[in-house]
Coordinates of C-alpha atoms and ligand atoms in Angstrom, one line a residue:
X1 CA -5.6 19.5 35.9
X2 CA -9.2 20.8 36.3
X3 CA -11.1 18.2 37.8
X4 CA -14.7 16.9 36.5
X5 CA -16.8 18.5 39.2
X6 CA -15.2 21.7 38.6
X7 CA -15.6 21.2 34.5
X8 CA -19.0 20.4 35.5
X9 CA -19.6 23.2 37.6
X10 CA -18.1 26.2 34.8
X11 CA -20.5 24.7 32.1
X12 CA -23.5 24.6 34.2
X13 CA -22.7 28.1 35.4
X14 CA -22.1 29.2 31.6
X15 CA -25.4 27.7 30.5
X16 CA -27.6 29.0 32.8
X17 CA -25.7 32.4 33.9
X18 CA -27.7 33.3 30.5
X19 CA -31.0 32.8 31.6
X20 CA -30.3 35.9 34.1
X21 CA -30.5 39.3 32.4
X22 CA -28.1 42.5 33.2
X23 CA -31.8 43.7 34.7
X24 CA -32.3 41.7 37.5
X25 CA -28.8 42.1 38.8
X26 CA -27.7 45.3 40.6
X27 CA -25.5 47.5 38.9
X28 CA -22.4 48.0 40.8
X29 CA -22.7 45.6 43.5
X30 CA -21.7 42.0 42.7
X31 CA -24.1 38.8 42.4
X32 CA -22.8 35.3 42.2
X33 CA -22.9 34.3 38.4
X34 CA -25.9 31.9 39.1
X35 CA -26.9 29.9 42.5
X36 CA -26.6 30.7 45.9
X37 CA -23.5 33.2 47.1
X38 CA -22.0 33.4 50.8
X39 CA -18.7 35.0 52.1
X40 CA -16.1 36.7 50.1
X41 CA -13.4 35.2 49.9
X42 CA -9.2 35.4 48.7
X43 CA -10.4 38.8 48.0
X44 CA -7.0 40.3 46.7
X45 CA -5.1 42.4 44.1
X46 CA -3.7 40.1 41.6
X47 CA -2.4 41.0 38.0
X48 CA -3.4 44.2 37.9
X49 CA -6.5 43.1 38.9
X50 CA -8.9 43.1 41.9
X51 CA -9.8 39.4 42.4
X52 CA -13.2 38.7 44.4
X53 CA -13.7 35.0 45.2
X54 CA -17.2 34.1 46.5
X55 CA -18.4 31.3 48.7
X56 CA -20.7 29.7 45.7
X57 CA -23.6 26.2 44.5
X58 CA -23.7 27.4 41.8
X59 CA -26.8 24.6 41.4
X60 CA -29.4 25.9 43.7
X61 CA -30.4 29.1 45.4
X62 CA -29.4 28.0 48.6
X63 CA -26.0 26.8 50.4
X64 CA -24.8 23.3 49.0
X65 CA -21.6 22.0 49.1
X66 CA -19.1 24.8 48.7
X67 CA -17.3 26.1 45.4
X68 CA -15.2 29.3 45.1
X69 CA -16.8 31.2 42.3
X70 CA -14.8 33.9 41.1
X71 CA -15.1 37.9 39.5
X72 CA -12.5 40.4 38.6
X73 CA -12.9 44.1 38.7
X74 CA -10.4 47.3 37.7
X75 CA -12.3 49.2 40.2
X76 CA -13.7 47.5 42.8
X77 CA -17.6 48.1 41.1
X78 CA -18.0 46.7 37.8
X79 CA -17.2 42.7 38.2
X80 CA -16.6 40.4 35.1
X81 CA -17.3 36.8 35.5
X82 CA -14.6 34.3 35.3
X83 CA -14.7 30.5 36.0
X84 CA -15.2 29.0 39.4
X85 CA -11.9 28.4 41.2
X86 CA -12.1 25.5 42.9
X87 CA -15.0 22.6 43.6
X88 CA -15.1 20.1 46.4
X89 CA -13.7 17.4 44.6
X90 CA -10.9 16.1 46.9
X91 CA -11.4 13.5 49.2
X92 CA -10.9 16.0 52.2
X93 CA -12.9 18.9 50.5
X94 CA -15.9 17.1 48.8
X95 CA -17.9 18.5 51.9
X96 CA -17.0 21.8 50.6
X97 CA -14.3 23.9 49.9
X98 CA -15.1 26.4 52.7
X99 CA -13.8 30.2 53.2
X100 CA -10.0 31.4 52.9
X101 CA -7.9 34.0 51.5
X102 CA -4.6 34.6 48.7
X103 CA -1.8 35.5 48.9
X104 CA 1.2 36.2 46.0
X105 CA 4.1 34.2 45.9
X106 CA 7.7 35.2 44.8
X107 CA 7.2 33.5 41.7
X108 CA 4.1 35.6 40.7
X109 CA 1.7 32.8 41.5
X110 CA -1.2 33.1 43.3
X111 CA -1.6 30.8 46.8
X112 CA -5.3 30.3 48.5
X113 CA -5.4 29.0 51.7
X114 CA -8.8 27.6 52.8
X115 CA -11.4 24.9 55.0
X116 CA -11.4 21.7 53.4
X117 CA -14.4 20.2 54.9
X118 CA -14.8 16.2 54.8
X119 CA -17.4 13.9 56.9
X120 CA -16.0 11.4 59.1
X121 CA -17.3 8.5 61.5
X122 CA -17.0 9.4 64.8
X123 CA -16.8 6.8 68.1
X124 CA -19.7 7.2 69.2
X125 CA -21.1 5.9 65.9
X126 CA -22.2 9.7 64.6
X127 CA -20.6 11.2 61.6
X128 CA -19.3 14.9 62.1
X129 CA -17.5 17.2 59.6
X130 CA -14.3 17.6 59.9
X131 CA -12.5 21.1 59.4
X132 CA -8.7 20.9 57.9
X133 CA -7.1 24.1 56.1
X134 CA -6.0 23.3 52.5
X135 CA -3.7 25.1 49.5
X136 CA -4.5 25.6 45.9
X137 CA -1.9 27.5 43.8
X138 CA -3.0 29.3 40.7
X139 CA -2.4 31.6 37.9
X140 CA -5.9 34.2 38.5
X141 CA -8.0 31.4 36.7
X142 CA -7.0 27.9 37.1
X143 CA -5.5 26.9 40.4
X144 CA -4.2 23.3 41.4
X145 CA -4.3 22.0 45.2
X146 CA -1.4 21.1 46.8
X147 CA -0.9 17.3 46.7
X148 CA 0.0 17.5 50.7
X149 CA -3.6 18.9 51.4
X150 CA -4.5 19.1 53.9
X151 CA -2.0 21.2 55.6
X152 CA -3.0 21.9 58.5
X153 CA -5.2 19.5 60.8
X154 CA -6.7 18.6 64.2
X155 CA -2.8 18.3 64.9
X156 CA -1.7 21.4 64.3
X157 CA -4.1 22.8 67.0
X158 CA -3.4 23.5 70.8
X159 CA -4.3 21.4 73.2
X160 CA -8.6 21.4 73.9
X161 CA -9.2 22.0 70.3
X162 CA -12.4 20.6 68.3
X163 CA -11.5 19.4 64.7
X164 CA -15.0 19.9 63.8
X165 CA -14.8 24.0 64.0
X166 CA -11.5 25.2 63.1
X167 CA -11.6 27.4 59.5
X168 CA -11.8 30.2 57.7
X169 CA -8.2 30.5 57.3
X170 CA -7.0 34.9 56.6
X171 CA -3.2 35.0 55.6
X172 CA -1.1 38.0 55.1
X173 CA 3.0 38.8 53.9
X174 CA 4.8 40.5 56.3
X175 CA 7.7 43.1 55.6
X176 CA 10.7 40.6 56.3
X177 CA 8.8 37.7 53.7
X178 CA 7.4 35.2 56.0
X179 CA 3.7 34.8 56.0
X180 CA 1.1 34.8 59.1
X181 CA -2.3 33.5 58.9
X182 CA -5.1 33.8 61.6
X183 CA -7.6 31.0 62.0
X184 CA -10.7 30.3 64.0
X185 CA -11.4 27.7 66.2
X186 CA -13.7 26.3 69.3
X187 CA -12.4 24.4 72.3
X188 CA -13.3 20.6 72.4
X189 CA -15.7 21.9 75.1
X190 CA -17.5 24.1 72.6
X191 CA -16.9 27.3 75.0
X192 CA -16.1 29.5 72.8
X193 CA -13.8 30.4 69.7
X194 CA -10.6 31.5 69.8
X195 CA -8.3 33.3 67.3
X196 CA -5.0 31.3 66.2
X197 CA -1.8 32.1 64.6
X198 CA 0.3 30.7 62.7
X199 CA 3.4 31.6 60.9
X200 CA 4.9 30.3 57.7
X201 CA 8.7 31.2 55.9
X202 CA 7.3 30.0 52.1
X203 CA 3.2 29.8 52.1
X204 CA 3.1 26.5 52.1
X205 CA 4.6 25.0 55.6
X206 CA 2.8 26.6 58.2
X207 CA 3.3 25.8 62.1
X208 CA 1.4 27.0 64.9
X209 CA 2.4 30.1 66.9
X210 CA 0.0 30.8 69.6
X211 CA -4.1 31.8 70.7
X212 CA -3.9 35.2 69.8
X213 CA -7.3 36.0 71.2
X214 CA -9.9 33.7 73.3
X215 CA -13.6 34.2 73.3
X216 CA -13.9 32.7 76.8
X217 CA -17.6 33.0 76.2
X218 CA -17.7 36.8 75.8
X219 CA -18.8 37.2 72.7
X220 CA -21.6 34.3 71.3
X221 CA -19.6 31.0 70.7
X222 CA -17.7 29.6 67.5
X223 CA -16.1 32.5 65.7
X224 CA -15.8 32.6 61.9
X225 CA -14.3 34.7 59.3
X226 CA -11.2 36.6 61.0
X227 CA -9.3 39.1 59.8
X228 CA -6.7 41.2 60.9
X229 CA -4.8 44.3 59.5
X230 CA -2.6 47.3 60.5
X231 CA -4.6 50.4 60.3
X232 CA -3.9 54.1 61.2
X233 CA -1.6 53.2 63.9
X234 CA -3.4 50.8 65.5
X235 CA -4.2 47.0 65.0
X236 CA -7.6 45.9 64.2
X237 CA -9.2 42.2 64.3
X238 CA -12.2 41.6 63.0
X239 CA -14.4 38.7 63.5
X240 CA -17.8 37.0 62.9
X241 CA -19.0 35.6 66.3
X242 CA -22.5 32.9 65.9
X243 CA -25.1 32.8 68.7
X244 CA -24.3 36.4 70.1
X245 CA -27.2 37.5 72.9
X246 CA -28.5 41.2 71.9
X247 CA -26.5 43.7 73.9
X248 CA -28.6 47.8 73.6
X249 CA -27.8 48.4 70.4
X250 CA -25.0 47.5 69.9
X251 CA -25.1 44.0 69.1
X252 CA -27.8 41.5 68.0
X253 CA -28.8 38.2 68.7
X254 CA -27.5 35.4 66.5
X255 CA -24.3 36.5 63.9
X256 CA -22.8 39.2 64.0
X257 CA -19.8 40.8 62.7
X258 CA -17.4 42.8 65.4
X259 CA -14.3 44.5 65.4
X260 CA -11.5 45.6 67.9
X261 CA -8.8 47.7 67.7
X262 CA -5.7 47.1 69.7
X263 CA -2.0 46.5 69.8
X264 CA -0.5 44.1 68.2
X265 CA 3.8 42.9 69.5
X266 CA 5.2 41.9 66.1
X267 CA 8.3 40.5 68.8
X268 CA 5.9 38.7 71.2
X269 CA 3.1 38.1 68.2
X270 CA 0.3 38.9 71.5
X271 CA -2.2 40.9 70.4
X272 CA -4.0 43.4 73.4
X273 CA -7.3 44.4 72.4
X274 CA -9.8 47.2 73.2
X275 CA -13.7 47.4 73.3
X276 CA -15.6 45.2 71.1
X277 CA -18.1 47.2 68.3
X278 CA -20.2 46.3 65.6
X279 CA -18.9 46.6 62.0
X280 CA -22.2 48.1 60.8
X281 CA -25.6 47.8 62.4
X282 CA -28.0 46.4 59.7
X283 CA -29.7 43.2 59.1
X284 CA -27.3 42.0 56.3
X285 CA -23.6 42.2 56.8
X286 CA -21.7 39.2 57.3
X287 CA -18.0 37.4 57.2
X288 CA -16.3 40.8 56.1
X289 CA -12.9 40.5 54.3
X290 CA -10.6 43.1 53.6
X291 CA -7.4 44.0 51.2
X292 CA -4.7 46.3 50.7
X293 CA -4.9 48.4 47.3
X294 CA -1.9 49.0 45.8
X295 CA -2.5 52.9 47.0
X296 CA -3.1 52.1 50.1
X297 CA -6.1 52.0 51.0
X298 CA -7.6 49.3 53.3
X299 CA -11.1 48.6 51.3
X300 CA -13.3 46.1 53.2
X301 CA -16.5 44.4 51.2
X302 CA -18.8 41.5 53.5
X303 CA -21.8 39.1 52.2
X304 CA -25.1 41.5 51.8
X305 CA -27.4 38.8 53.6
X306 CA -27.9 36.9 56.8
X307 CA -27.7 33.7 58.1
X308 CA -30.7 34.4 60.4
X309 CA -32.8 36.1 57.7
X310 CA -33.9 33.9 54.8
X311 CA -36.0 36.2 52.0
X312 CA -34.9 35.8 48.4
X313 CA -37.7 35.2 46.4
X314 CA -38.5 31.8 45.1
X315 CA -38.4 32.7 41.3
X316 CA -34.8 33.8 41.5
X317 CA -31.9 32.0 39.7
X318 CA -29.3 33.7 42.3
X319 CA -28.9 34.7 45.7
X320 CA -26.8 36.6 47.5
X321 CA -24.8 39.8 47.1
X322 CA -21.6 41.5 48.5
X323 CA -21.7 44.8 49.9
X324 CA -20.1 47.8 48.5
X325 CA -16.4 47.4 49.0
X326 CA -15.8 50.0 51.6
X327 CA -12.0 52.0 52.2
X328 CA -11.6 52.4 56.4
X329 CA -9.7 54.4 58.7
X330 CA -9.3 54.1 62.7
X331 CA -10.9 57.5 64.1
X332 CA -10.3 57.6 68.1
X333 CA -10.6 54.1 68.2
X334 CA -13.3 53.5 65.7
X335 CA -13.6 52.2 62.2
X336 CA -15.0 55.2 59.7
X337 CA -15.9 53.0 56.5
X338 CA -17.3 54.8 53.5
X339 CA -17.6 53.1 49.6
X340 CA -15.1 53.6 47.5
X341 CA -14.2 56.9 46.0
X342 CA -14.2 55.0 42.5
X343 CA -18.4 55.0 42.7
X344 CA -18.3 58.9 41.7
X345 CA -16.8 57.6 38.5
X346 CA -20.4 56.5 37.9
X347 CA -22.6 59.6 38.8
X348 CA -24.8 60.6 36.1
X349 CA -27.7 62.6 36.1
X350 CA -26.5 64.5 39.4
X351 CA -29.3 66.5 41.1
X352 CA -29.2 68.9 44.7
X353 CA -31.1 70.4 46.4
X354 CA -30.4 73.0 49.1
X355 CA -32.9 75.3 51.9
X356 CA -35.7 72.7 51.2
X357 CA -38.4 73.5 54.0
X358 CA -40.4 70.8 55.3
X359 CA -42.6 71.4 58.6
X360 CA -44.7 68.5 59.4
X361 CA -45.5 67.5 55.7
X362 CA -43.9 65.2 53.2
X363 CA -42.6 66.0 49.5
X364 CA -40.9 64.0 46.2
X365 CA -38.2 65.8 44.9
X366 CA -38.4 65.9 41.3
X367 CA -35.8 63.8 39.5
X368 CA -34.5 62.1 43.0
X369 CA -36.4 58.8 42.6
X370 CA -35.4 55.2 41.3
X371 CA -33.2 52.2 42.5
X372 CA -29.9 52.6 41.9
X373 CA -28.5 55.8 43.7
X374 CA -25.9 57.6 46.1
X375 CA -27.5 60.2 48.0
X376 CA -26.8 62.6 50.9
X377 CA -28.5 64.1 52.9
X378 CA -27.5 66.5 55.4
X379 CA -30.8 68.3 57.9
X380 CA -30.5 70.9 60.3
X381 CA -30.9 70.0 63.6
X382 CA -32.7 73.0 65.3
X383 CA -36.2 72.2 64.9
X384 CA -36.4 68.9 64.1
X385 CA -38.2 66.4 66.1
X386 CA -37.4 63.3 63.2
X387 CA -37.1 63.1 59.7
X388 CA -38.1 59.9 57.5
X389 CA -36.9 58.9 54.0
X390 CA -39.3 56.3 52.1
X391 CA -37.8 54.3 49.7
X392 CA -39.0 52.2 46.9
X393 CA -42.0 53.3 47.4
X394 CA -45.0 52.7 45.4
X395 CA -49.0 52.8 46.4
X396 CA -48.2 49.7 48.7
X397 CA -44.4 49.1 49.3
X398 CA -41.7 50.9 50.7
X399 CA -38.6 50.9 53.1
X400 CA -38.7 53.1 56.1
X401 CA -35.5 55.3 57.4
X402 CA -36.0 57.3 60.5
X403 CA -34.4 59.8 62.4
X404 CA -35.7 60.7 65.8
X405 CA -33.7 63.3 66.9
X406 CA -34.3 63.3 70.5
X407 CA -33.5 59.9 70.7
X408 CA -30.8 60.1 68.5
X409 CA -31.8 57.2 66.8
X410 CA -31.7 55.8 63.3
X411 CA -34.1 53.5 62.2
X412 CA -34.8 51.2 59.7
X413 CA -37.8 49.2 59.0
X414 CA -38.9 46.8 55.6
X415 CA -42.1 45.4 56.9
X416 CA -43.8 47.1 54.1
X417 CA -41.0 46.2 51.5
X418 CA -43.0 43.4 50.2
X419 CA -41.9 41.0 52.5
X420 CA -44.2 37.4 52.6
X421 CA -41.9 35.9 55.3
X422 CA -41.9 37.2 59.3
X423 CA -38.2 37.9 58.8
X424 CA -36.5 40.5 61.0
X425 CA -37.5 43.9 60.0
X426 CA -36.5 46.7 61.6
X427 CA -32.8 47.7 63.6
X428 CA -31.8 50.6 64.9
X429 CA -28.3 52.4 65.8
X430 CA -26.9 55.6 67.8
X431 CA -26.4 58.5 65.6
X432 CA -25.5 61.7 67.5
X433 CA -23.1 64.7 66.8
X434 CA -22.0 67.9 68.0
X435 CA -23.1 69.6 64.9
X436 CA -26.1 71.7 64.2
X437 CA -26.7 69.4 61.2
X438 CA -27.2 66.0 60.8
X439 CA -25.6 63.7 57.7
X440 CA -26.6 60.8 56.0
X441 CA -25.2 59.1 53.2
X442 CA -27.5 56.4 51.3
X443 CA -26.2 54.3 48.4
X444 CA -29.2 52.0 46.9
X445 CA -28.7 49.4 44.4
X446 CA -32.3 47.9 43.2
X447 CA -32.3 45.3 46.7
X448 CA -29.7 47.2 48.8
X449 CA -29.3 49.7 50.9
X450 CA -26.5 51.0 52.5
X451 CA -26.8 54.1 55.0
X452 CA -23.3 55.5 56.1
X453 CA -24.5 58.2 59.1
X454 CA -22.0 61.2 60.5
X455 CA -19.2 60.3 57.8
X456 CA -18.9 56.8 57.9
X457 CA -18.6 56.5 61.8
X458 CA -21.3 54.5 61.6
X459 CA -22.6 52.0 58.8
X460 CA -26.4 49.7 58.5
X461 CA -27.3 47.7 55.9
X462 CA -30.4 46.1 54.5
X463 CA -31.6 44.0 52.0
X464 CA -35.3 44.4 50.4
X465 CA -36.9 42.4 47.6
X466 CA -39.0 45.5 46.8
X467 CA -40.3 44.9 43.1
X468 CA -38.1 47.2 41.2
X469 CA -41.2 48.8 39.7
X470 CA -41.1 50.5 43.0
X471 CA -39.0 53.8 42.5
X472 CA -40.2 56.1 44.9
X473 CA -38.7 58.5 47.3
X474 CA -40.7 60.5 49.3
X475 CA -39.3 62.8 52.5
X476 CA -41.2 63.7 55.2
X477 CA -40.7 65.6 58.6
X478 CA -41.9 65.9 62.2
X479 CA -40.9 69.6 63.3
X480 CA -39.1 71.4 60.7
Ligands
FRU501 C1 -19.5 32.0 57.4 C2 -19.2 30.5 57.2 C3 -17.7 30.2 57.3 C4 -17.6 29.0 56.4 C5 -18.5 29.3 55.3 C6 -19.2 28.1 54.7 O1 -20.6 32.5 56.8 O2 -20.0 29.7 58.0 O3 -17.3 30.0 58.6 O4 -16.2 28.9 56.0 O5 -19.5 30.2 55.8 O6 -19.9 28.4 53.6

């Protein structure tokens, strides 16, 4: 039975979906079908089909309470609509029906698993949300919750737990059939989130295992949005800590989203884990999920936007974007992420360029200009003091990336992207090598911009609001 706010919600998002042409949206990224868009969610292979759920109000352009809007995709780039999932229309989930993940069941259905948020009075006369995990089970477009929702509660927790930040439930299938999920959740002291397991013979009884990981204040506070795969012989978590304190360059203040790689004792289910990194070092990458293709590959997609960096532009109908799905690999410890290998599918109108001088001047290319591109760059080290790339440039606007070679640093600063709020502007990350030449791999889509530097070992990526008039690209050099 579909409920009335979710009736409500698919005809509103119909009707106005239409009001927003092909145009405005980017071309192979994807865009919530109308409102405001947050984490990816029960992003899975389902029917053939990749299925990308999206944290979604569809009535506004920013967060409201929480539906799961939903796309499908053959390959991972070109999304087709279908209706929103589920609504928060459940007396434990009208708060919002917060993020999770799927899973398919022996019987070919799919399971999601995720936050049902409700409000309740508290004893000291306040009212605080309270965080439960909740099932739906569906068929890849209508999906019914589970009449014991919620499943798993402030009971289910250790002891020292807060019911009012536990979520974001990330389940997987392991090779003998039983299912494990991770979960986050803050001690009743706030100090810190922890990672928790839990372990499940059928999908839908789950009990808790253990604390697989503990933040013990290391890394910012509550954690959100875990995840947590096998990859390339080793075991990687990944996780989206809040109020972080910059570290170098390595991490920023407020959210951000890091990664280990470690061991993981399928026995013992303990998890030993090695250096914390960032996933990718731009101002807009958030909540990362990941799934397993049916070839293998371990793709990885995140929300395109920031929690701490409020820009869209008042006139728009939507906001919000997911990045380019991404396939990883574990190099000596690291996570290589590069998009996937489906985008040269879409290359048309392919140009290069090769022994292009530059000493201490700056040139257009003729035919490399416009929006929606995937372009590499490789420059010889030797005597180069720094290269920059403008993009979306016009007389007034553009989008500034930098390489100072000494330094070894990669810049990349919007102030002049158009830009009416004092958002954050400008990050920066390590990019060095042993080579004589330096790499860069850019993929822009009209508002984003993904850099992949040194063959994925290092990703950053930014959002402009550029007017898409603006299709400039202009290189320029410092040294030759
Ligand atoms: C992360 C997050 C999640 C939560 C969702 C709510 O961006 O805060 O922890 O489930 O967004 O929309």
């Amino acid at each position: 039975m579909i409920s009335q706010t979710l009736r409500d919600a698919r005809r509103y998002e119909d009707a106005m979906a239409q009001n927003i042409t092909p145009l405005e949206r980017p071309e192979f990224h994807l865009s919530p079908k109308v409102g405001w868009m947050n984490d990816p969610n029960g992003f899975s292979y389902y029917k053939d089909k990749f299925h990308l759920f999206y944290q979604y109000y569809p009535y506004d352009s920013q967060w409201g309470p929480m539906h799961w809007g939903h796309a499908v995709s053959d390959d991972l780039l070109h999304w087709e609509y279908l209706p929103a999932a589920i609504a928060p229309d459940m007396p434990y989930d009208y708060v919002g029906c917060f993020s999770g993940s799927a899973i398919t069941l022996p019987d070919g259905k799919q399971l999601f698993m995720y936050t049902s948020v409700r409000k309740e009075a508290q004893p000291d006369g306040g009212v605080r949300d309270i965080q439960t995990q909740s099932l739906a089970v569906g068929d890849g477009m209508d999906y019914e919750k589970d009449v014991r929702n919620p499943i798993l509660t402030a009971e289910d927790m250790p002891e020292n737990s807060s019911p009012f930040d536990f979520r974001d439930p990330k389940m997987w299938k392991c090779e003998d059939g039983t299912y494990r999920c991770v979960i986050v959740n803050d001690r009743a002291d706030g100090t810190g989130g922890r990672i928790l397991l839990y372990r499940s013979e059928d999908g839908f009884n789950w009990e808790f295992e253990s604390v697989m990981l503990s933040n013990d204040g290391r890394f910012g506070k509550m954690w959100e949005c875990p995840d947590f795969f096998a990859l390339d012989g080793r075991q990687v978590l990944i996780v989206s800590p809040q109020f972080m304190r910059a570290e170098g360059l390595e991490f920023h203040n407020g959210n951000n989203s890091i990664y280990f790689t470690g061991d993981y004792d399928k026995e013992t289910m303990t998890y030993t884990r090695g250096d914390a990194r960032q996933v990718d070092y731009g101002m807009d990458f958030y909540a990362p999920q990941t799934v397993e293709t049916t070839d293998g590959r371990r793709v990885m997609v995140a929300w395109l936007q920031s929690w701490d960096n409020f820009m869209t532009p008042e006139d728009m109908d939507w906001t919000g974007l997911m990045t380019l799905p991404r396939e990883l690999h574990v190099e000596d410890d690291s996570l290589v992420q590069l998009p996937v290998r489906e985008i040269e599918n879409y290359y048309t109108g392919e140009r290069s360029y090769e022994n292009v001088t530059l000493e201490n001047q700056s040139a257009e290319l003729d035919g490399i200009t416009g929006r929606s591109f995937d372009m590499t760059v490789e420059v010889k080290k030797e005597d180069l003091e720094g290269f920059s790339i403008l993009l979306a440039c016009d007389d007034e606007n553009y989008t500034e990336l930098y390489y100072n070679r000494y330094q070894e640093l990669f810049t990349v600063d919007r102030t002049y992207s158009g830009l009416v709020r004092d958002v954050i502007c400008s990050r920066s990350m390590k990019v060095a090598n042993e080579k004589e030449t330096i790499k860069f791999r850019i993929v822009m889509d009209k508002y984003t911009i993904e850099v992949f530097a040194n063959d994925g070992k290092q990703a950053m990526t930014t959002l402009i609001y550029t007017d898409l008039k603006s299709q400039g690209i202009v290189f320029s050099s410092d040294g030759k």
